[in-house]
Short mmCIF file of C-alpha atoms in Angstrom, two decimals:
data_model
loop_
_atom_site.label_atom_id
_atom_site.label_comp_id
_atom_site.label_asym_id
_atom_site.label_seq_id
_atom_site.Cartn_x
_atom_site.Cartn_y
_atom_site.Cartn_z
CA MET A 218 -10.98 56.99 8.52
CA THR A 219 -11.65 56.25 4.71
CA ASP A 220 -14.98 56.48 2.86
CA LYS A 221 -15.21 52.82 2.41
CA LYS A 222 -14.56 52.39 5.74
CA GLN A 223 -17.42 55.08 6.28
CA ILE A 224 -19.90 52.99 4.30
CA GLU A 225 -18.90 49.68 6.54
CA ARG A 226 -19.36 51.34 9.87
CA GLN A 227 -22.85 52.01 8.64
CA ASN A 228 -24.09 48.18 7.78
CA ILE A 229 -23.69 47.63 11.97
CA LYS A 230 -26.10 46.41 13.60
CA ALA A 231 -28.41 48.98 15.20
CA PRO A 232 -27.81 48.40 18.81
CA TYR A 233 -24.35 48.52 18.43
CA ARG A 234 -24.28 51.36 15.47
CA ASP A 235 -24.55 54.41 18.14
CA LEU A 236 -21.64 53.21 19.97
CA VAL A 237 -19.67 53.40 17.01
CA ASN A 238 -20.11 56.16 15.79
CA PRO A 239 -18.64 59.59 16.45
CA LYS A 240 -21.21 62.09 16.10
CA GLN A 241 -22.94 59.42 18.87
CA LEU A 242 -19.68 60.20 21.06
CA GLN A 243 -19.98 63.50 20.18
CA THR A 244 -23.38 63.61 22.10
CA PHE A 245 -22.04 62.01 25.12
CA LEU A 246 -19.16 63.65 25.37
CA ASP A 247 -21.57 66.73 25.06
CA GLY A 248 -23.05 65.98 28.62
CA ASN A 249 -26.59 67.27 27.66
CA GLY A 250 -25.04 70.66 26.09
CA SER A 251 -22.95 70.77 29.28
CA LEU A 252 -19.36 70.27 27.78
CA ALA A 253 -20.20 71.70 24.12
CA ASN A 254 -17.74 74.11 25.43
CA ARG A 255 -15.19 71.75 25.45
CA ASP A 256 -12.34 73.35 22.81
CA ALA A 257 -13.53 76.81 24.03
CA VAL A 258 -13.11 76.39 27.75
CA ALA A 259 -9.45 74.63 26.05
CA GLU A 260 -8.45 78.03 24.55
CA GLN A 261 -9.85 80.43 27.47
CA PHE A 262 -6.56 78.64 28.96
CA ASP A 263 -4.01 78.57 25.94
CA TYR A 264 -4.41 74.89 26.33
CA ASP A 265 -3.82 74.33 22.53
CA TRP A 266 -1.09 77.26 21.31
CA HIS A 267 1.95 75.27 21.86
CA ALA A 268 -0.47 71.32 21.00
CA ARG A 269 1.09 70.93 17.44
CA LYS A 270 0.08 67.43 16.81
CA LEU A 271 -2.03 67.19 19.72
CA ARG A 272 -5.15 69.01 19.92
CA PHE A 273 -7.43 69.59 23.50
CA ASP A 274 -10.67 67.22 21.55
CA THR A 275 -7.95 64.34 20.44
CA HIS A 276 -6.10 64.58 23.78
CA PHE A 277 -9.49 64.34 25.94
CA ILE A 278 -11.50 61.56 23.81
CA GLY A 279 -8.10 59.55 23.74
CA HIS A 280 -8.48 60.15 27.67
CA VAL A 281 -12.02 59.09 27.83
CA LEU A 282 -11.65 55.84 25.60
CA MET A 283 -8.61 54.67 27.38
CA GLN A 284 -11.16 54.32 30.48
CA ALA A 285 -13.04 52.23 28.33
CA THR A 286 -10.81 49.78 27.20
CA ALA A 287 -7.92 47.55 28.83
CA TYR A 288 -4.93 50.12 28.18
CA GLU A 289 -2.72 51.54 30.91
CA SER A 290 -0.03 53.41 29.93
CA ALA A 291 1.33 56.24 27.68
CA ARG A 292 2.72 53.78 25.26
CA ASP A 293 -0.77 51.87 24.96
CA HIS A 294 -1.96 55.40 24.42
CA GLN A 295 0.01 56.55 21.30
CA TRP A 296 -0.17 52.78 20.15
CA ALA A 297 -4.20 52.53 20.53
CA ALA A 298 -3.78 55.86 19.12
CA GLN A 299 -2.43 54.98 15.78
CA ASN A 300 -4.08 51.54 15.08
CA ASP A 301 -7.00 50.49 17.78
CA VAL A 302 -10.57 51.42 15.54
CA LEU A 303 -12.12 52.77 18.63
CA PHE A 304 -9.90 55.56 18.71
CA VAL A 305 -9.24 56.40 14.79
CA ALA A 306 -12.98 56.58 14.24
CA ASN A 307 -13.81 59.02 16.72
CA GLY A 308 -10.87 61.25 16.04
CA ALA A 309 -8.43 60.34 19.49
CA ALA A 310 -5.34 59.29 16.49
CA VAL A 311 -2.41 61.45 16.81
CA GLU A 312 0.88 62.14 15.25
CA ILE A 313 2.55 61.87 18.05
CA SER A 314 5.83 60.27 19.78
CA VAL A 315 5.25 58.18 22.77
CA SER A 316 7.90 60.31 24.41
CA GLY A 317 5.87 63.49 23.05
CA LEU A 318 2.59 62.11 24.86
CA ALA A 319 4.21 61.83 27.84
CA GLN A 320 4.95 65.33 27.83
CA ALA A 321 1.30 66.72 26.57
CA ASN A 322 0.27 65.20 29.76
CA LYS A 323 3.00 66.89 32.12
CA THR A 324 2.88 70.15 30.22
CA ARG A 325 -0.94 70.52 29.07
CA PRO A 326 -3.15 72.90 31.59
CA ILE A 327 -4.93 71.56 33.59
CA GLU A 328 -7.29 73.91 34.30
CA PRO A 329 -9.46 72.78 31.14
CA TYR A 330 -10.70 69.39 33.18
CA PHE A 331 -11.17 71.54 36.23
CA VAL A 332 -13.59 73.62 34.85
CA MET A 333 -14.87 70.69 32.68
CA MET A 334 -15.51 68.18 35.90
CA GLN A 335 -17.13 71.16 37.74
CA GLN A 336 -19.18 72.02 34.84
CA VAL A 337 -20.57 68.09 34.54
CA MET A 338 -20.98 67.64 38.51
CA THR A 339 -23.71 71.18 38.54
CA GLU A 340 -25.36 68.89 35.40
CA VAL A 341 -25.84 65.73 37.20
CA SER A 342 -26.52 67.54 40.92
CA GLN A 343 -29.69 68.87 38.86
CA LEU A 344 -31.11 65.54 37.80
CA PRO A 345 -34.07 64.02 38.88
CA TYR A 346 -33.70 60.40 39.56
CA ARG A 347 -29.92 59.42 40.57
CA ARG A 348 -30.40 57.12 43.14
CA LEU A 349 -26.86 54.77 44.17
CA ARG A 350 -28.91 51.92 45.85
CA GLU A 351 -32.46 51.16 45.10
CA LEU A 352 -34.46 52.80 48.17
CA ASP A 353 -37.14 49.80 48.12
CA LYS A 354 -39.86 49.44 50.69
CA THR A 355 -38.85 46.19 52.43
CA THR A 356 -35.16 47.52 53.59
CA TRP A 357 -34.81 50.91 53.22
CA HIS A 358 -38.83 52.33 54.09
CA GLY A 359 -37.27 54.06 57.59
CA ILE A 360 -35.27 56.51 55.99
CA THR A 361 -36.23 57.38 52.84
CA ASP A 362 -37.52 60.60 54.30
CA LEU A 363 -34.16 60.95 55.95
CA LEU A 364 -31.30 60.60 52.82
CA LYS A 365 -33.02 63.85 51.22
CA ARG A 366 -30.71 65.07 54.37
CA THR A 367 -28.03 63.10 54.51
CA ASP A 368 -24.84 63.75 53.06
CA ILE A 369 -21.84 60.44 53.13
CA PHE A 370 -18.57 61.43 53.32
CA ASP A 371 -14.79 59.08 53.12
CA ALA A 372 -11.80 58.94 51.71
CA SER A 373 -9.99 56.38 50.25
CA ILE A 374 -6.09 55.77 49.01
CA LEU A 375 -5.21 55.87 45.40
CA PRO A 376 -1.82 54.17 44.66
CA LEU A 377 0.75 55.80 42.79
CA PRO A 378 3.89 55.36 40.52
CA PRO A 379 7.22 54.93 42.67
CA LYS A 380 8.30 57.78 41.02
CA LEU A 381 6.35 60.03 42.94
CA ALA A 382 7.29 59.20 46.30
CA ASP A 383 8.41 63.02 46.97
CA TRP A 384 5.56 64.47 45.15
CA ALA A 385 2.76 62.40 46.98
CA PRO A 386 5.05 60.25 50.24
CA ALA A 387 2.93 57.00 51.52
CA GLN A 388 3.33 55.51 54.69
CA LYS A 389 6.41 54.23 53.53
CA ALA A 390 9.34 56.11 51.61
CA GLU A 391 9.89 53.56 48.48
CA GLN A 392 6.15 54.67 48.30
CA ALA A 393 3.61 57.36 46.77
CA ALA A 394 -0.19 57.35 46.80
CA LEU A 395 -2.89 60.27 47.44
CA LYS A 396 -6.20 59.41 49.05
CA LEU A 397 -9.39 61.02 47.00
CA GLN A 398 -12.22 62.44 49.51
CA LEU A 399 -15.49 62.15 47.99
CA LYS A 400 -19.06 63.71 49.58
CA ILE A 401 -21.94 62.20 48.32
CA GLY A 402 -26.07 63.25 48.53
CA GLY A 403 -27.22 60.38 50.59
CA GLU A 404 -30.49 60.25 48.46
CA GLN A 405 -29.46 61.14 44.75
CA GLY A 406 -25.57 59.98 44.57
CA GLU A 407 -24.27 63.34 43.29
CA LEU A 408 -20.73 63.59 43.86
CA LYS A 409 -20.98 67.06 46.52
CA GLN A 410 -17.58 67.36 47.31
CA ILE A 411 -13.96 66.51 45.63
CA MET A 412 -10.78 66.51 47.45
CA LEU A 413 -7.36 65.60 46.62
CA THR A 414 -4.82 65.25 49.71
CA GLN A 415 -1.92 63.16 51.28
CA ALA A 416 -2.28 59.58 52.15
CA SER A 417 -0.65 59.28 55.51
CA GLY A 418 -1.96 60.42 58.53
CA ASN A 419 -5.75 60.60 59.50
CA ASP A 420 -8.49 62.24 58.53
CA ASN A 421 -8.97 64.98 61.11
CA ALA A 422 -7.37 67.75 59.18
CA TYR A 423 -10.41 67.62 56.31
CA PHE A 424 -13.24 67.52 59.05
CA ASP A 425 -14.78 71.11 58.63
CA PRO A 426 -14.13 71.05 55.07
CA LEU A 427 -16.00 68.50 54.27
CA LEU A 428 -19.02 69.29 56.53
CA GLY A 429 -19.00 72.60 55.16
CA ASP A 430 -20.54 76.04 57.05
CA LEU A 431 -22.70 74.71 59.81
CA ASP A 432 -24.60 77.11 60.10
CA ALA A 433 -25.89 77.60 56.69
CA GLN A 434 -27.50 74.08 57.10
CA THR A 435 -29.96 72.94 59.45
CA GLY A 436 -31.44 69.59 60.06
CA MET A 437 -28.53 67.77 57.59
CA ILE A 438 -27.15 64.42 58.67
CA PHE A 439 -23.36 63.61 58.18
CA ALA A 440 -22.76 60.16 57.95
CA PHE A 441 -18.52 59.77 57.91
CA ASP A 442 -16.17 57.08 58.78
CA GLY A 443 -14.61 56.55 62.62
CA GLY A 444 -11.90 58.52 60.56
CA TYR A 445 -13.12 61.39 61.25
CA LEU A 446 -13.11 61.91 64.68
CA ASP A 447 -13.23 65.31 66.95
CA PHE A 448 -14.97 65.34 69.87
CA ASP A 449 -15.47 69.75 69.40
CA THR A 450 -16.05 68.89 65.69
CA TYR A 451 -19.39 66.70 67.08
CA GLN A 452 -19.87 69.37 69.27
CA GLN A 453 -20.21 72.31 66.85
CA ILE A 454 -21.85 69.87 64.61
CA VAL A 455 -25.23 69.44 67.51
CA GLN A 456 -24.65 73.04 68.47
CA SER A 457 -25.70 74.06 65.22
CA ASP A 458 -28.73 71.80 64.78
CA ASN A 459 -27.34 69.30 62.39
CA HIS A 460 -26.51 65.61 63.03
CA PHE A 461 -24.49 62.89 62.51
CA VAL A 462 -23.75 58.96 62.69
CA THR A 463 -20.68 57.68 62.71
CA GLN A 464 -18.20 54.71 64.05
CA LEU A 465 -16.61 55.21 67.71
CA ALA A 466 -13.45 53.20 68.55
CA ASP A 467 -14.02 50.84 72.13
CA HIS A 468 -10.79 53.54 73.67
CA ILE A 469 -13.49 56.48 73.89
CA THR A 470 -14.25 57.10 76.93
CA VAL A 471 -18.06 57.93 77.31
CA THR A 472 -20.43 58.11 80.61
CA VAL A 473 -23.67 55.88 80.59
CA VAL A 474 -26.18 58.79 81.22
CA GLU A 475 -28.70 56.24 80.12
CA THR A 476 -29.78 52.72 79.20
CA LEU A 477 -32.68 51.93 76.39
CA PRO A 478 -34.77 48.61 75.23
CA ARG A 479 -32.87 46.93 72.86
CA PRO A 480 -35.33 46.88 70.02
CA ASP A 481 -37.45 43.34 68.87
CA GLU A 482 -35.42 41.69 66.05
CA PRO A 483 -35.21 40.81 63.16
CA LEU A 484 -34.58 44.52 62.10
CA ASP A 485 -34.82 45.70 58.49
CA SER A 486 -31.25 46.83 58.57
CA GLY A 487 -30.21 43.02 59.48
CA TYR A 488 -27.82 44.22 62.09
CA THR A 489 -28.51 42.71 65.71
CA VAL A 490 -28.43 45.92 68.23
CA LEU A 491 -26.36 44.53 72.02
CA ALA A 492 -27.17 47.96 73.62
CA ASP A 493 -28.16 51.21 73.10
CA GLU A 494 -27.49 54.20 75.77
CA LEU A 495 -27.56 57.33 76.09
CA VAL A 496 -23.77 58.90 76.86
CA TYR A 497 -20.89 62.16 77.71
CA LEU A 498 -18.28 62.00 75.53
CA GLY A 499 -14.44 62.45 77.89
CA ASP A 500 -15.13 65.49 80.22
CA ASP A 501 -18.34 66.75 78.46
CA HIS A 502 -21.27 65.98 80.09
CA GLU A 503 -23.35 69.01 78.84
CA THR A 504 -24.06 67.34 75.14
CA VAL A 505 -25.99 63.61 74.89
CA TYR A 506 -25.18 61.29 72.60
CA ARG A 507 -26.37 57.87 71.59
CA ARG A 508 -23.91 54.74 71.54
CA LEU A 509 -25.39 51.64 70.14
CA ARG A 510 -23.03 48.40 69.95
CA VAL A 511 -24.39 46.44 67.03
CA GLN A 512 -23.65 43.42 65.72
CA LEU A 513 -23.74 43.41 61.55
CA THR A 514 -24.52 41.04 58.82
CA ASN A 515 -21.48 39.32 58.54
CA GLY A 516 -20.78 38.57 62.61
CA GLU A 517 -18.70 41.67 63.04
CA GLU A 518 -19.39 44.16 66.06
CA VAL A 519 -18.87 47.96 66.04
CA VAL A 520 -20.01 50.86 68.13
CA LEU A 521 -21.87 53.34 66.36
CA LEU A 522 -22.35 56.99 67.59
CA THR A 523 -24.94 59.50 66.86
CA SER A 524 -26.61 62.56 67.52
CA LEU A 525 -29.86 61.88 66.51
CA LEU A 526 -31.93 60.69 70.09
CA ASP A 527 -34.89 60.56 68.62
CA LEU A 528 -34.79 57.73 65.98
CA THR A 529 -35.54 53.96 66.69
CA ALA A 530 -31.82 51.98 66.71
CA ASP A 531 -33.09 50.00 63.59
CA GLN A 532 -33.14 54.08 61.73
CA ILE A 533 -29.89 54.41 63.06
CA CYS A 534 -28.35 51.17 61.67
CA LEU A 535 -29.82 51.87 58.55
CA LEU A 536 -28.45 55.10 57.92
CA TYR A 537 -24.81 53.65 58.64
CA ARG A 538 -25.33 50.90 56.71
CA TYR A 539 -25.72 53.09 53.63
CA ARG A 540 -23.04 54.86 54.58
CA TRP A 541 -21.22 52.26 52.51
CA THR A 542 -23.06 53.59 49.34
CA ILE A 543 -19.59 55.36 48.93
CA GLU A 544 -17.52 52.25 48.83
CA ILE A 545 -19.78 51.20 45.50
CA VAL A 546 -18.21 54.78 44.15
CA PHE A 547 -14.81 54.46 45.25
CA ARG A 548 -15.24 50.96 43.90
CA TRP A 549 -16.35 51.54 40.57
CA LEU A 550 -13.86 54.59 40.20
CA LYS A 551 -10.67 53.09 40.89
CA GLN A 552 -11.59 49.37 39.24
CA LEU A 553 -14.00 50.15 36.26
CA LEU A 554 -12.15 53.65 35.49
CA SER A 555 -8.91 52.34 36.20
CA LEU A 556 -8.08 54.80 39.07
CA ASP A 557 -6.56 51.68 40.73
CA HIS A 558 -3.99 52.34 38.32
CA ILE A 559 -2.71 55.67 37.33
CA MET A 560 -0.20 55.49 34.20
CA SER A 561 1.39 58.78 34.50
CA HIS A 562 4.46 59.46 36.28
CA ASP A 563 4.00 63.44 36.52
CA PRO A 564 1.98 65.30 38.68
CA ASN A 565 -0.43 66.72 36.07
CA GLY A 566 -0.85 63.47 34.40
CA VAL A 567 -1.93 62.06 37.56
CA LEU A 568 -4.54 64.77 38.46
CA ARG A 569 -5.61 64.76 34.68
CA GLN A 570 -6.30 60.98 34.98
CA ILE A 571 -8.24 61.41 38.38
CA LEU A 572 -10.49 64.19 36.75
CA THR A 573 -10.80 62.01 33.30
CA ALA A 574 -13.06 59.40 35.63
CA LEU A 575 -14.93 62.04 37.31
CA ILE A 576 -15.70 63.40 34.10
CA VAL A 577 -16.58 60.22 32.34
CA TRP A 578 -18.75 59.06 35.45
CA ALA A 579 -20.78 62.19 35.55
CA LEU A 580 -21.66 61.62 31.84
CA LEU A 581 -22.62 58.28 32.28
CA VAL A 582 -24.77 59.48 35.16
CA ILE A 583 -25.79 62.18 32.72
CA ALA A 584 -26.93 59.41 29.78
CA ASN A 585 -28.61 57.27 32.40
CA GLN A 586 -30.49 59.53 33.55
CA ASP A 587 -34.11 58.51 32.33
CA THR A 588 -34.17 55.69 34.75
CA GLU A 589 -34.64 56.25 38.78
CA LYS A 590 -32.01 53.69 39.99
CA LEU A 591 -28.28 54.10 38.78
CA SER A 592 -26.20 51.16 38.46
CA PRO A 593 -22.74 52.36 37.13
CA LYS A 594 -21.64 48.59 36.82
CA GLN A 595 -24.09 47.63 35.16
CA LEU A 596 -24.33 50.42 32.39
CA TRP A 597 -20.19 50.20 32.52
CA ARG A 598 -20.53 46.55 30.89
CA GLN A 599 -23.62 46.90 29.11
CA LEU A 600 -21.46 49.74 27.70
CA GLN A 601 -18.15 47.54 27.21
CA ALA A 602 -19.85 44.55 26.06
CA ASP A 603 -21.47 46.49 23.11
CA LEU A 604 -18.32 48.57 22.58
CA HIS A 605 -16.66 45.16 21.14
CA GLN A 606 -19.33 43.66 19.27
CA ALA A 607 -19.91 46.78 17.92
CA ILE A 608 -15.64 47.11 17.08
CA LEU A 609 -15.69 43.15 16.39
CA GLU A 610 -18.71 43.60 13.64
CA PHE A 611 -16.79 46.43 12.28
CA GLY A 612 -13.47 44.58 11.90
CA VAL A 613 -15.17 41.54 10.16
CA ARG A 614 -16.67 43.45 7.86
CA ILE A 615 -13.97 45.43 6.98
CA GLY A 616 -12.19 42.29 6.60
CA LEU A 617 -14.50 40.51 4.27
CA ALA A 618 -14.48 43.68 2.22
CA LEU A 619 -10.82 43.75 1.77
CA SER A 620 -11.10 40.28 1.25
CA THR A 621 -12.93 40.53 -2.26
CA ARG A 622 -10.78 42.93 -3.71
CA PRO A 623 -8.67 41.60 -7.02
#
């Protein structure tokens, strides 16, 4: 950047100036100090010893800006690094070929990204207000206290380039995919656990790791999808004085112990309870569970299973409905942070993109900590709109300055 361009950037309107200012981007990337040691972490793992024309910070900033733009490939990244004013102004410009950048995604150590992700996730877990859905009194008042001890987990498939089919096979031989397993806190929505697993097969193998040490927890409520189905694990949850809410397939054998009265409508959850029963599962006639057959707001009927015997039917329905909060995170990561389009054809590059997206998610949460409700979509739309406006005004002013030259 020339001095002339530096001067012109200062003339951008105040609301947009911060977002195009490299100093402000550095403040954002520091994440309240949680990532201020980026270069030190990179040096610890010998990230830069063979980097030549590509240092860690320029590489990392380039990946972060890729999350905020429409660029999708290593070729796009390399072009933007040389020609896009946003990349150049913020220090993401690199003198390296497309093949060199692809090799950088392949060969540079991935460990700094793991360390950085852990640092920002720790920072997010300590923030006071991080609710992904507004806990208004009208809808959620019956479970606001319960959410303080609720964990939600689920998985979502990330499609990969076909060239990675041998590394991450999907159900069809020519396809490649990974499964992203997430556990989030019910009240604040922080990411508490992240796992990358194979896409094929059911999720039972990851049930215990996501639950964690049950004996070290008391009174927790785990809300999860019906893909995590294991009667022995259900029993372990109950015996450890914890609880769960999930969806139960209709073909599971149950023995009805007692039929409970259906609640009066309308319910805060918006669901309709068609049946409420205490039941045994399979051959186990010692542990009592609760089965609810409910009609969702879209007319679909589902069967819920829970160990929460003392709550109202509506509270159980609200907990199950709130479980969909995790879908907000998946949708945001895939649609807004580009995890529905993996640009690398190498496992290290895939992991780097996933980790960068998670780091950016956490940085945006940290940047938005002054509000009581985190709206990722609204925050991201505003960020993109401001960036586009800043770039437009920057370009217009540079054009006007150049046009006045003799």
